[in-house]
Amino acid sequence: MEFTNILNSYVAVFGTLIVSLLICMFLPGIERKFIHARIQQRIGPPVSSPGLMAPIKFFFKESITPNSPMPEVYNKLPLIGLIVITLIFLILMPQFYFLGVFASILTIIGLLKIEEIIYIFMGSLSKSVMSMNMPFPDDVKGAKQYKQATKSFIEDISANRAFKLIAFGSIPIYLALFVPVVKSSSLLLSDIIIYQQINGPILFSFAGVIGAIVFFIGYMILLNEYPFAILKTKADVIEGPYMEYAANSRAFVVISRAFLMFTLATLFSVLFLGLPPNIFNWSFLVNIFIVILFPVLMGVFSAFSPVFTYKQFYPFVIGTSLLGVLAIIGAFF
Amino acid sequence: MGLKSYSRARAVHVMLVYTGGCNGCDIEIVNAVLSPRFDIEQYKIFLTWNPREADVLIVTGPVTKHNEEPLKKIYNSIPNPKAVIAAGACAVMGGVYKNIHGDIPSDEIAGPVENIIPVDAKVPGCAVRCEDVLAGAVSALPKLLEAD
Amino acid sequence: MMNKNNNSKRQIIETEISMGPVHSAALEPYRVRLFVEDELVKDAEITVGVNHRGVERIMEGLPVEKANSLTEKICGICSNVHLWNSVLVAEKGLEIDVPERAEYIRLIMAELERIHSHLLYLAHGNEVLGHETFSMRLFYIRETVMGLLSMVGGNRVQYGCSVIGGVRPRCDLDEMKIQKILEGLDSIEKRVMEFADRFISDPIIMSRITGVGVLTKQDAIKLAASGPTLRATGVELDLRREMKQYDPFEFNVITQDDGDVKSNLLIRVLEIPESIKIIKQAIKDLPKGPLTNRNWEMIDTDIIKNYVEAPRGKLYHSYALEDGRIRGSVIRTPSMSNIGAMQHACIGTHITEAQLAIVQCDPCFTCTDRAIKIQYTPLSKGEK
């Protein structure tokens, strides 16, 4: 009996993880094909291409040494990011609630912070050919010269911006995480879920609705999707911290972004609907629905908006943060 | 077809390098081919601006001297397997700039793309037609698919 | 250099960022160096010359008919206007009377090209704004114009319409072509106006483009900006008003006051209906008659100069003719005089907006790289 229970939970954990990884590969394709391409009146790529086939292709490419002061570290960073996201996902599963205080909101916040700090490392370690390294006669006679100016790579700006993302950009999502905490007066995920099983999902309350909106905007900011793409935009600083990734590392970059999409949406369904991911439960279908709904909404928003500069980004984040504070205050009542 | 070739055929990342063409080919490739009318994405071809991500390099224009080194550097930073498509008359054989200085070595044009990096497919036309770009990308595919 | 305030020279500029010649936001190869202080651009430098190929050098000594067709290869966006101007230079020097029908067809082609160039500008501007959907939709509208151009001229980019004395017979407009042009123009006008409504009513886009990359009237005049970039600052200067080819037609010169990205985008949107108006008038009064005047003789001339209004501004071509061959060809394109305006507009913007401030002046650096100047000394003076 004991043995079957343990086996069951192992199967549940690994099954959920593998099914989730498989589903998350299709999220970029769904966003690209069904939302962006439809809105832009074209056919668009097959659903499997951007998320599933592209990483597989990158695995089969030749590994190169990136242009970086620490190529080994730089190449490992996406893998670390993927592990961090996987840890967040594992904590969300009921089988890990025995960890007690480790299966709490604080752990999730800490892990998300690690994910953001990885962007800073990526940005400062990447030295791409596309800006300073381009062989071009810059310092010629007659060119503008500023003696004090240090020549910097465009990824350095990305690193700066990643820091700004930590400093204020990701505040909305953290505020939204505290709405369920205040509602259930506990930091533990298990308590939050039990509270929702008794009182109904938090989403269907005043604070829950506002919290959900704030969470969604935080989700877009954390994923760097247009219009909140301050880390990487096609129009400005290309690709930002990911510039130098090729082959395996790039595959991990693609996968970890897709899996972050999945994990954050699952986090939403745990915190606001009280449905932890588990393939042996019918509620997993609701999880998948939320997981697909979020990129779809995100695609609609990003298709109809230009990329934000700080002039739009600061007021938007401040406004959303105020909403988040309102949601937390609302959660007390 | 193994998983390797299958995945390579389903996601082709294309990078463009303009080396001093007249904008005709550049706009035909970037804008017309990606516009909803031709929509190259439906053939699983994606545009990227990062050599580390790219599989196929499309070069337009007769390579000017200033662009020679950047072109080489970008070509070298693409990880294997890679293919190069020379698009447009200038990139294929020099176009009207072919004999710009007669037999004297030219100060301006470093030659058609072939002189600088190996070319796998050539797309003729001045300017290239959108359909030909698609055909050129397809004709460079076997090299990508069969590589290790 | 050109600083907006005198103090900025004394400020310590911490970082220099450079991009190009290959960059995602730039359509063409050029180098941009931005001198940045906490993501605010304090000074900018645009380096052109990457594209320099030297068409003038090939043109030197070629028969004039042959050399004219080379001018098309200068630019892939406004190829027709280059050819037109080059042909006009020869016609001015040799005093050739062009049949009226040919004049009208050339003008129709030029205005169609202006529509396509402006739509390309708008689409590229939206791409740089980060608005992929609008950019795709504008490219879709542009495909209609490209269809019309390729129907009349036979190619999507370089049509080779004008020849000395008239136009090529394949560019003649028959009933079917006229019908299609009218239908196409109606649909373009409707769709562009629909787009403009959507564009102006979007508060986020407006906040992105209002007050960004401002160029004042004085600066624009001082930096010798030309074309729509100059008109966006409130100067009513359109060469089309002075060209005799445009005399029979009625059209408005659009001006805007602010000189920022918004004015620049709007001026191009509003110029499209004006171009459509000109084409419709030209098609309505399209005279019957021959397409080319073959009755001319080649004579030697001194340097002949001519200006036309290209989609981007004032375009200058000049050469002398000797034994039917071209000597001392000089071409100055509108983007050349707009480079100063571009650098100036960059100053004070955010890094993300710097590309936008450059793109707002509608750069065409492939045309611009004409640093060659062939000194012309007439043979009669050179020989002893």
CSV table of N, CA and C in Angstrom, one decimal, chain C residues 246-383:
chain,number,residue,atom,x,y,z
C,246,TYR,N,3.9,69.8,-63.2
C,246,TYR,CA,2.8,69.8,-62.3
C,246,TYR,C,1.8,70.9,-62.5
C,247,ASP,N,2.1,71.8,-63.4
C,247,ASP,CA,1.3,73.0,-63.6
C,247,ASP,C,-0.2,72.7,-63.8
C,248,PRO,N,-0.6,71.8,-64.7
C,248,PRO,CA,-2.0,71.6,-64.9
C,248,PRO,C,-2.8,71.1,-63.8
C,249,PHE,N,-2.1,70.7,-62.7
C,249,PHE,CA,-2.9,69.9,-61.7
C,249,PHE,C,-3.0,70.7,-60.4
C,250,GLU,N,-4.1,70.4,-59.8
C,250,GLU,CA,-4.4,71.1,-58.5
C,250,GLU,C,-4.2,70.2,-57.4
C,251,PHE,N,-3.4,70.7,-56.4
C,251,PHE,CA,-3.1,69.8,-55.2
C,251,PHE,C,-2.7,70.7,-54.1
C,252,ASN,N,-2.8,70.3,-52.9
C,252,ASN,CA,-2.4,71.0,-51.7
C,252,ASN,C,-1.0,70.6,-51.3
C,253,VAL,N,-0.3,71.6,-50.8
C,253,VAL,CA,1.0,71.2,-50.1
C,253,VAL,C,0.7,71.1,-48.6
C,254,ILE,N,0.9,69.9,-48.1
C,254,ILE,CA,0.6,69.6,-46.7
C,254,ILE,C,1.7,70.0,-45.8
C,255,THR,N,1.4,70.7,-44.8
C,255,THR,CA,2.4,71.0,-43.8
C,255,THR,C,1.9,70.7,-42.4
C,256,GLN,N,2.8,70.4,-41.5
C,256,GLN,CA,2.5,70.2,-40.1
C,256,GLN,C,3.4,71.1,-39.3
C,257,ASP,N,3.1,71.3,-38.0
C,257,ASP,CA,3.8,72.3,-37.3
C,257,ASP,C,4.8,71.8,-36.3
C,258,ASP,N,4.7,70.6,-35.9
C,258,ASP,CA,5.5,70.2,-34.7
C,258,ASP,C,6.9,69.7,-35.0
C,259,GLY,N,7.1,69.1,-36.1
C,259,GLY,CA,8.4,68.6,-36.5
C,259,GLY,C,8.8,67.4,-35.7
C,260,ASP,N,7.9,66.7,-35.0
C,260,ASP,CA,8.2,65.5,-34.3
C,260,ASP,C,7.8,64.3,-35.1
C,261,VAL,N,7.9,63.1,-34.5
C,261,VAL,CA,7.6,61.9,-35.3
C,261,VAL,C,6.1,61.9,-35.8
C,262,LYS,N,5.3,62.4,-34.9
C,262,LYS,CA,3.8,62.4,-35.2
C,262,LYS,C,3.6,63.3,-36.5
C,263,SER,N,4.2,64.5,-36.5
C,263,SER,CA,4.0,65.3,-37.7
C,263,SER,C,4.6,64.6,-38.9
C,264,ASN,N,5.7,64.0,-38.8
C,264,ASN,CA,6.3,63.3,-39.9
C,264,ASN,C,5.5,62.2,-40.4
C,265,LEU,N,4.9,61.4,-39.5
C,265,LEU,CA,4.1,60.3,-40.0
C,265,LEU,C,2.8,60.8,-40.6
C,266,LEU,N,2.2,61.9,-40.0
C,266,LEU,CA,0.9,62.4,-40.5
C,266,LEU,C,1.1,63.0,-41.9
C,267,ILE,N,2.2,63.7,-42.0
C,267,ILE,CA,2.4,64.4,-43.3
C,267,ILE,C,2.4,63.4,-44.5
C,268,ARG,N,3.0,62.2,-44.2
C,268,ARG,CA,3.1,61.2,-45.2
C,268,ARG,C,1.7,60.6,-45.5
C,269,VAL,N,1.0,60.4,-44.4
C,269,VAL,CA,-0.4,59.9,-44.5
C,269,VAL,C,-1.2,60.8,-45.4
C,270,LEU,N,-1.1,62.1,-45.1
C,270,LEU,CA,-1.9,63.1,-45.8
C,270,LEU,C,-1.5,63.4,-47.2
C,271,GLU,N,-0.2,63.1,-47.5
C,271,GLU,CA,0.2,63.3,-48.9
C,271,GLU,C,-0.3,62.3,-49.8
C,272,ILE,N,-0.6,61.1,-49.3
C,272,ILE,CA,-1.1,60.0,-50.2
C,272,ILE,C,-2.4,60.4,-50.9
C,273,PRO,N,-3.4,61.0,-50.2
C,273,PRO,CA,-4.6,61.4,-50.9
C,273,PRO,C,-4.3,62.5,-52.0
C,274,GLU,N,-3.3,63.4,-51.6
C,274,GLU,CA,-3.0,64.4,-52.6
C,274,GLU,C,-2.4,63.8,-53.9
C,275,SER,N,-1.5,62.8,-53.7
C,275,SER,CA,-1.0,62.1,-54.8
C,275,SER,C,-2.1,61.4,-55.6
C,276,ILE,N,-3.0,60.8,-54.9
C,276,ILE,CA,-4.1,60.1,-55.6
C,276,ILE,C,-4.9,61.1,-56.4
C,277,LYS,N,-5.1,62.3,-55.8
C,277,LYS,CA,-5.8,63.4,-56.5
C,277,LYS,C,-5.1,63.8,-57.8
C,278,ILE,N,-3.8,63.9,-57.7
C,278,ILE,CA,-3.0,64.3,-58.9
C,278,ILE,C,-3.2,63.2,-60.0
C,279,ILE,N,-3.0,61.9,-59.6
C,279,ILE,CA,-3.1,60.8,-60.6
C,279,ILE,C,-4.5,60.8,-61.2
C,280,LYS,N,-5.5,61.0,-60.4
C,280,LYS,CA,-6.9,61.0,-61.0
C,280,LYS,C,-7.1,62.1,-62.0
C,281,GLN,N,-6.6,63.3,-61.7
C,281,GLN,CA,-6.7,64.4,-62.6
C,281,GLN,C,-5.9,64.1,-63.9
C,282,ALA,N,-4.7,63.5,-63.7
C,282,ALA,CA,-3.9,63.2,-64.9
C,282,ALA,C,-4.6,62.2,-65.8
C,283,ILE,N,-5.2,61.2,-65.1
C,283,ILE,CA,-5.9,60.1,-65.9
C,283,ILE,C,-7.1,60.7,-66.6
C,284,LYS,N,-7.8,61.6,-66.0
C,284,LYS,CA,-9.0,62.2,-66.5
C,284,LYS,C,-8.6,63.0,-67.8
C,285,ASP,N,-7.6,63.8,-67.8
C,285,ASP,CA,-7.3,64.6,-68.9
C,285,ASP,C,-6.1,64.0,-69.7
C,286,LEU,N,-5.9,62.7,-69.6
C,286,LEU,CA,-4.8,62.1,-70.4
C,286,LEU,C,-4.9,62.3,-71.8
C,287,PRO,N,-4.0,63.1,-72.4
C,287,PRO,CA,-4.1,63.5,-73.8
C,287,PRO,C,-3.7,62.4,-74.7
C,288,LYS,N,-4.3,62.4,-75.9
C,288,LYS,CA,-4.0,61.4,-76.9
C,288,LYS,C,-2.7,61.9,-77.7
C,289,GLY,N,-2.0,61.0,-78.3
C,289,GLY,CA,-0.9,61.5,-79.1
C,289,GLY,C,0.3,60.5,-79.0
C,290,PRO,N,1.4,60.9,-79.6
C,290,PRO,CA,2.6,60.0,-79.6
C,290,PRO,C,3.2,59.9,-78.2
C,291,LEU,N,3.9,58.8,-78.0
C,291,LEU,CA,4.6,58.6,-76.7
C,291,LEU,C,6.0,59.1,-76.7
C,292,THR,N,6.7,59.2,-77.8
C,292,THR,CA,8.0,59.6,-77.8
C,292,THR,C,8.3,60.6,-78.9
C,293,ASN,N,9.1,61.5,-78.6
C,293,ASN,CA,9.6,62.5,-79.7
C,293,ASN,C,11.0,62.1,-80.1
C,294,ARG,N,11.1,61.5,-81.3
C,294,ARG,CA,12.4,61.1,-81.8
C,294,ARG,C,13.2,62.2,-82.5
C,295,ASN,N,12.5,63.3,-82.6
C,295,ASN,CA,13.1,64.4,-83.4
C,295,ASN,C,14.1,65.2,-82.6
C,296,TRP,N,15.2,64.7,-82.3
C,296,TRP,CA,16.2,65.5,-81.6
C,296,TRP,C,17.6,65.1,-82.0
C,297,GLU,N,18.5,66.1,-81.9
C,297,GLU,CA,19.9,65.8,-82.3
C,297,GLU,C,20.8,66.0,-81.1
C,298,MET,N,21.8,65.2,-81.1
C,298,MET,CA,22.7,65.3,-80.0
C,298,MET,C,23.7,66.5,-80.2
C,299,ILE,N,23.8,67.4,-79.2
C,299,ILE,CA,24.7,68.4,-79.3
C,299,ILE,C,25.6,68.4,-78.0
C,300,ASP,N,26.7,69.1,-78.1
C,300,ASP,CA,27.5,69.2,-76.9
C,300,ASP,C,27.0,70.3,-76.0
C,301,THR,N,26.9,70.0,-74.7
C,301,THR,CA,26.4,71.0,-73.8
C,301,THR,C,27.3,71.2,-72.6
C,302,ASP,N,27.1,72.4,-72.0
C,302,ASP,CA,27.8,72.6,-70.7
C,302,ASP,C,27.0,71.8,-69.6
C,303,ILE,N,27.5,72.0,-68.4
C,303,ILE,CA,26.8,71.2,-67.3
C,303,ILE,C,25.4,71.7,-67.2
C,304,ILE,N,24.5,70.7,-67.2
C,304,ILE,CA,23.0,71.0,-67.1
C,304,ILE,C,22.6,70.5,-65.7
C,305,LYS,N,21.7,71.3,-65.1
C,305,LYS,CA,21.3,70.9,-63.7
C,305,LYS,C,19.8,70.8,-63.7
C,306,ASN,N,19.3,69.9,-62.9
C,306,ASN,CA,17.8,69.9,-62.8
C,306,ASN,C,17.5,69.3,-61.4
C,307,TYR,N,16.4,69.9,-60.9
C,307,TYR,CA,15.8,69.5,-59.6
C,307,TYR,C,14.4,68.9,-59.8
C,308,VAL,N,14.1,67.8,-59.1
C,308,VAL,CA,12.7,67.4,-59.0
C,308,VAL,C,12.4,67.1,-57.5
C,309,GLU,N,11.1,67.0,-57.3
C,309,GLU,CA,10.7,66.6,-55.9
C,309,GLU,C,10.5,65.1,-55.9
C,310,ALA,N,11.5,64.4,-55.2
C,310,ALA,CA,11.4,63.0,-55.0
C,310,ALA,C,10.5,62.8,-53.8
C,311,PRO,N,10.1,61.5,-53.6
C,311,PRO,CA,9.3,61.3,-52.4
C,311,PRO,C,10.0,61.8,-51.1
C,312,ARG,N,11.3,61.8,-51.1
C,312,ARG,CA,12.0,62.2,-49.8
C,312,ARG,C,12.4,63.7,-49.8
C,313,GLY,N,12.2,64.4,-50.9
C,313,GLY,CA,12.6,65.8,-51.0
C,313,GLY,C,13.3,66.1,-52.3
C,314,LYS,N,14.2,67.1,-52.2
C,314,LYS,CA,14.8,67.7,-53.4
C,314,LYS,C,15.9,66.7,-54.0
C,315,LEU,N,15.7,66.4,-55.2
C,315,LEU,CA,16.7,65.5,-55.9
C,315,LEU,C,17.4,66.3,-57.0
C,316,TYR,N,18.7,66.2,-57.0
C,316,TYR,CA,19.5,67.0,-58.0
C,316,TYR,C,20.3,66.1,-58.8
C,317,HIS,N,20.2,66.3,-60.1
C,317,HIS,CA,21.1,65.6,-61.1
C,317,HIS,C,21.7,66.6,-62.0
C,318,SER,N,23.0,66.3,-62.3
C,318,SER,CA,23.6,67.3,-63.3
C,318,SER,C,24.7,66.5,-64.1
C,319,TYR,N,24.8,66.8,-65.3
C,319,TYR,CA,25.9,66.3,-66.1
C,319,TYR,C,26.1,67.2,-67.3
C,320,ALA,N,27.2,67.0,-67.9
C,320,ALA,CA,27.5,67.7,-69.2
C,320,ALA,C,27.4,66.6,-70.3
C,321,LEU,N,27.2,67.0,-71.5
C,321,LEU,CA,27.1,66.1,-72.6
C,321,LEU,C,28.2,66.4,-73.6
C,322,GLU,N,28.9,65.4,-74.0
C,322,GLU,CA,30.0,65.6,-75.0
C,322,GLU,C,30.0,64.4,-75.9
C,323,ASP,N,29.8,64.6,-77.2
C,323,ASP,CA,29.7,63.5,-78.2
C,323,ASP,C,28.7,62.5,-77.8
C,324,GLY,N,27.6,63.0,-77.2
C,324,GLY,CA,26.6,62.1,-76.8
C,324,GLY,C,26.9,61.3,-75.6
C,325,ARG,N,28.0,61.6,-74.9
C,325,ARG,CA,28.4,60.9,-73.7
C,325,ARG,C,28.3,61.8,-72.5
C,326,ILE,N,28.2,61.1,-71.4
C,326,ILE,CA,28.0,61.9,-70.1
C,326,ILE,C,29.3,62.2,-69.5
C,327,ARG,N,29.5,63.5,-69.0
C,327,ARG,CA,30.7,63.9,-68.3
C,327,ARG,C,30.3,64.6,-67.0
C,328,GLY,N,31.1,64.3,-66.0
C,328,GLY,CA,31.0,65.0,-64.7
C,328,GLY,C,29.6,64.9,-64.1
C,329,SER,N,29.1,63.7,-64.0
C,329,SER,CA,27.8,63.5,-63.4
C,329,SER,C,27.8,63.8,-61.9
C,330,VAL,N,26.9,64.6,-61.4
C,330,VAL,CA,26.8,64.8,-60.0
C,330,VAL,C,25.3,64.5,-59.6
C,331,ILE,N,25.1,63.7,-58.6
C,331,ILE,CA,23.8,63.4,-58.1
C,331,ILE,C,23.8,63.7,-56.6
C,332,ARG,N,22.8,64.5,-56.2
C,332,ARG,CA,22.6,64.7,-54.8
C,332,ARG,C,21.2,64.3,-54.4
C,333,THR,N,21.1,63.4,-53.4
C,333,THR,CA,19.8,62.9,-53.1
C,333,THR,C,19.3,63.6,-51.8
C,334,PRO,N,17.9,63.5,-51.7
C,334,PRO,CA,17.3,64.3,-50.5
C,334,PRO,C,17.8,63.8,-49.2
C,335,SER,N,18.1,62.5,-49.0
C,335,SER,CA,18.6,62.0,-47.7
C,335,SER,C,19.9,62.6,-47.3
C,336,MET,N,20.7,63.0,-48.3
C,336,MET,CA,22.0,63.6,-48.0
C,336,MET,C,21.8,64.9,-47.2
C,337,SER,N,20.8,65.7,-47.6
C,337,SER,CA,20.6,66.9,-46.8
C,337,SER,C,19.8,66.7,-45.6
C,338,ASN,N,19.2,65.5,-45.5
C,338,ASN,CA,18.4,65.2,-44.2
C,338,ASN,C,19.3,64.6,-43.1
C,339,ILE,N,20.5,64.2,-43.4
C,339,ILE,CA,21.3,63.6,-42.4
C,339,ILE,C,21.5,64.4,-41.2
C,340,GLY,N,21.8,65.7,-41.4
C,340,GLY,CA,21.9,66.6,-40.3
C,340,GLY,C,20.7,66.7,-39.4
C,341,ALA,N,19.5,66.7,-40.1
C,341,ALA,CA,18.3,66.7,-39.4
C,341,ALA,C,18.1,65.4,-38.6
C,342,MET,N,18.5,64.3,-39.1
C,342,MET,CA,18.4,63.0,-38.4
C,342,MET,C,19.3,63.0,-37.1
C,343,GLN,N,20.5,63.5,-37.3
C,343,GLN,CA,21.4,63.5,-36.1
C,343,GLN,C,20.8,64.4,-35.0
C,344,HIS,N,20.3,65.6,-35.5
C,344,HIS,CA,19.8,66.5,-34.6
C,344,HIS,C,18.5,66.0,-33.9
C,345,ALA,N,17.7,65.3,-34.6
C,345,ALA,CA,16.5,64.8,-34.0
C,345,ALA,C,16.7,63.7,-33.0
C,346,CYS,N,17.9,63.0,-33.1
C,346,CYS,CA,18.2,62.0,-32.1
C,346,CYS,C,18.5,62.5,-30.8
C,347,ILE,N,19.0,63.7,-30.7
C,347,ILE,CA,19.5,64.3,-29.4
C,347,ILE,C,18.4,64.5,-28.5
C,348,GLY,N,18.5,64.0,-27.3
C,348,GLY,CA,17.5,64.2,-26.3
C,348,GLY,C,16.4,63.1,-26.2
C,349,THR,N,16.5,62.1,-27.2
C,349,THR,CA,15.6,61.0,-27.1
C,349,THR,C,16.1,59.9,-26.3
C,350,HIS,N,15.2,59.0,-26.0
C,350,HIS,CA,15.6,57.8,-25.3
C,350,HIS,C,16.2,56.8,-26.3
C,351,ILE,N,17.0,55.9,-25.9
C,351,ILE,CA,17.7,55.0,-26.9
C,351,ILE,C,16.7,54.3,-27.8
C,352,THR,N,15.6,53.8,-27.1
C,352,THR,CA,14.6,53.1,-27.9
C,352,THR,C,14.0,54.0,-29.0
C,353,GLU,N,14.0,55.3,-28.7
C,353,GLU,CA,13.4,56.2,-29.7
C,353,GLU,C,14.4,56.8,-30.7
C,354,ALA,N,15.7,56.5,-30.5
C,354,ALA,CA,16.7,57.1,-31.3
C,354,ALA,C,16.5,56.6,-32.8
C,355,GLN,N,16.3,55.3,-32.9
C,355,GLN,CA,16.1,54.7,-34.3
C,355,GLN,C,14.8,55.4,-34.9
C,356,LEU,N,13.8,55.6,-34.0
C,356,LEU,CA,12.6,56.2,-34.5
C,356,LEU,C,12.9,57.6,-35.0
C,357,ALA,N,13.7,58.3,-34.3
C,357,ALA,CA,14.0,59.7,-34.7
C,357,ALA,C,14.8,59.7,-36.0
C,358,ILE,N,15.6,58.7,-36.2
C,358,ILE,CA,16.3,58.6,-37.5
C,358,ILE,C,15.3,58.3,-38.6
C,359,VAL,N,14.5,57.3,-38.3
C,359,VAL,CA,13.6,56.8,-39.3
C,359,VAL,C,12.5,57.8,-39.7
C,360,GLN,N,12.2,58.7,-38.8
C,360,GLN,CA,11.2,59.7,-39.1
C,360,GLN,C,11.6,60.6,-40.2
C,361,CYS,N,12.9,60.8,-40.5
C,361,CYS,CA,13.3,61.6,-41.6
C,361,CYS,C,13.3,60.8,-42.9
C,362,ASP,N,12.8,59.6,-42.9
C,362,ASP,CA,12.8,58.8,-44.1
C,362,ASP,C,14.1,58.6,-44.7
C,363,PRO,N,15.1,58.0,-44.1
C,363,PRO,CA,16.4,57.9,-44.7
C,363,PRO,C,16.4,56.9,-45.8
C,364,CYS,N,17.2,57.2,-46.8
C,364,CYS,CA,17.5,56.3,-47.8
C,364,CYS,C,19.0,56.3,-48.1
C,365,PHE,N,19.7,55.6,-47.3
C,365,PHE,CA,21.2,55.8,-47.3
C,365,PHE,C,21.8,55.2,-48.5
C,366,THR,N,21.1,54.3,-49.1
C,366,THR,CA,21.7,53.7,-50.4
C,366,THR,C,21.7,54.7,-51.5
C,367,CYS,N,20.7,55.6,-51.5
C,367,CYS,CA,20.8,56.7,-52.5
C,367,CYS,C,21.9,57.7,-52.1
C,368,THR,N,22.1,57.8,-50.8
C,368,THR,CA,22.9,58.9,-50.3
C,368,THR,C,24.4,58.8,-50.6
C,369,ASP,N,24.8,57.6,-50.6
C,369,ASP,CA,26.3,57.4,-50.7
C,369,ASP,C,26.8,57.8,-52.1
C,370,ARG,N,26.8,59.0,-52.3
C,370,ARG,CA,27.3,59.5,-53.6
C,370,ARG,C,28.5,60.5,-53.4
C,371,ALA,N,29.4,60.1,-52.6
C,371,ALA,CA,30.5,61.0,-52.2
C,371,ALA,C,31.4,61.3,-53.4
C,372,ILE,N,31.2,60.7,-54.5
C,372,ILE,CA,32.1,60.9,-55.6
C,372,ILE,C,31.8,62.3,-56.3
C,373,LYS,N,32.8,63.0,-56.7
C,373,LYS,CA,32.6,64.2,-57.5
C,373,LYS,C,33.6,64.1,-58.6
C,374,ILE,N,33.1,63.9,-59.8
C,374,ILE,CA,34.0,63.9,-60.9
C,374,ILE,C,34.2,65.3,-61.5
C,375,GLN,N,35.4,65.8,-61.4
C,375,GLN,CA,35.7,67.1,-61.9
C,375,GLN,C,35.5,67.1,-63.4
C,376,TYR,N,34.7,68.0,-63.9
C,376,TYR,CA,34.5,68.1,-65.3
C,376,TYR,C,35.3,69.2,-65.9
C,377,THR,N,36.2,68.9,-66.8
C,377,THR,CA,36.8,69.9,-67.6
C,377,THR,C,36.5,69.7,-69.1
C,378,PRO,N,35.9,70.6,-69.8
C,378,PRO,CA,35.5,70.3,-71.2
C,378,PRO,C,36.8,70.0,-72.0
C,379,LEU,N,36.6,69.1,-72.9
C,379,LEU,CA,37.8,68.6,-73.7
C,379,LEU,C,38.4,69.8,-74.5
C,380,SER,N,37.6,70.8,-74.9
C,380,SER,CA,38.1,71.9,-75.7
C,380,SER,C,39.1,72.7,-74.9
C,381,LYS,N,38.8,72.8,-73.5
C,381,LYS,CA,39.7,73.6,-72.7
C,381,LYS,C,40.9,72.7,-72.3
C,382,GLY,N,40.6,71.4,-72.1
C,382,GLY,CA,41.7,70.6,-71.6
C,382,GLY,C,42.8,70.4,-72.7
C,383,GLU,N,42.4,70.3,-73.9
C,383,GLU,CA,43.4,70.2,-75.0
C,383,GLU,C,44.1,71.5,-75.2
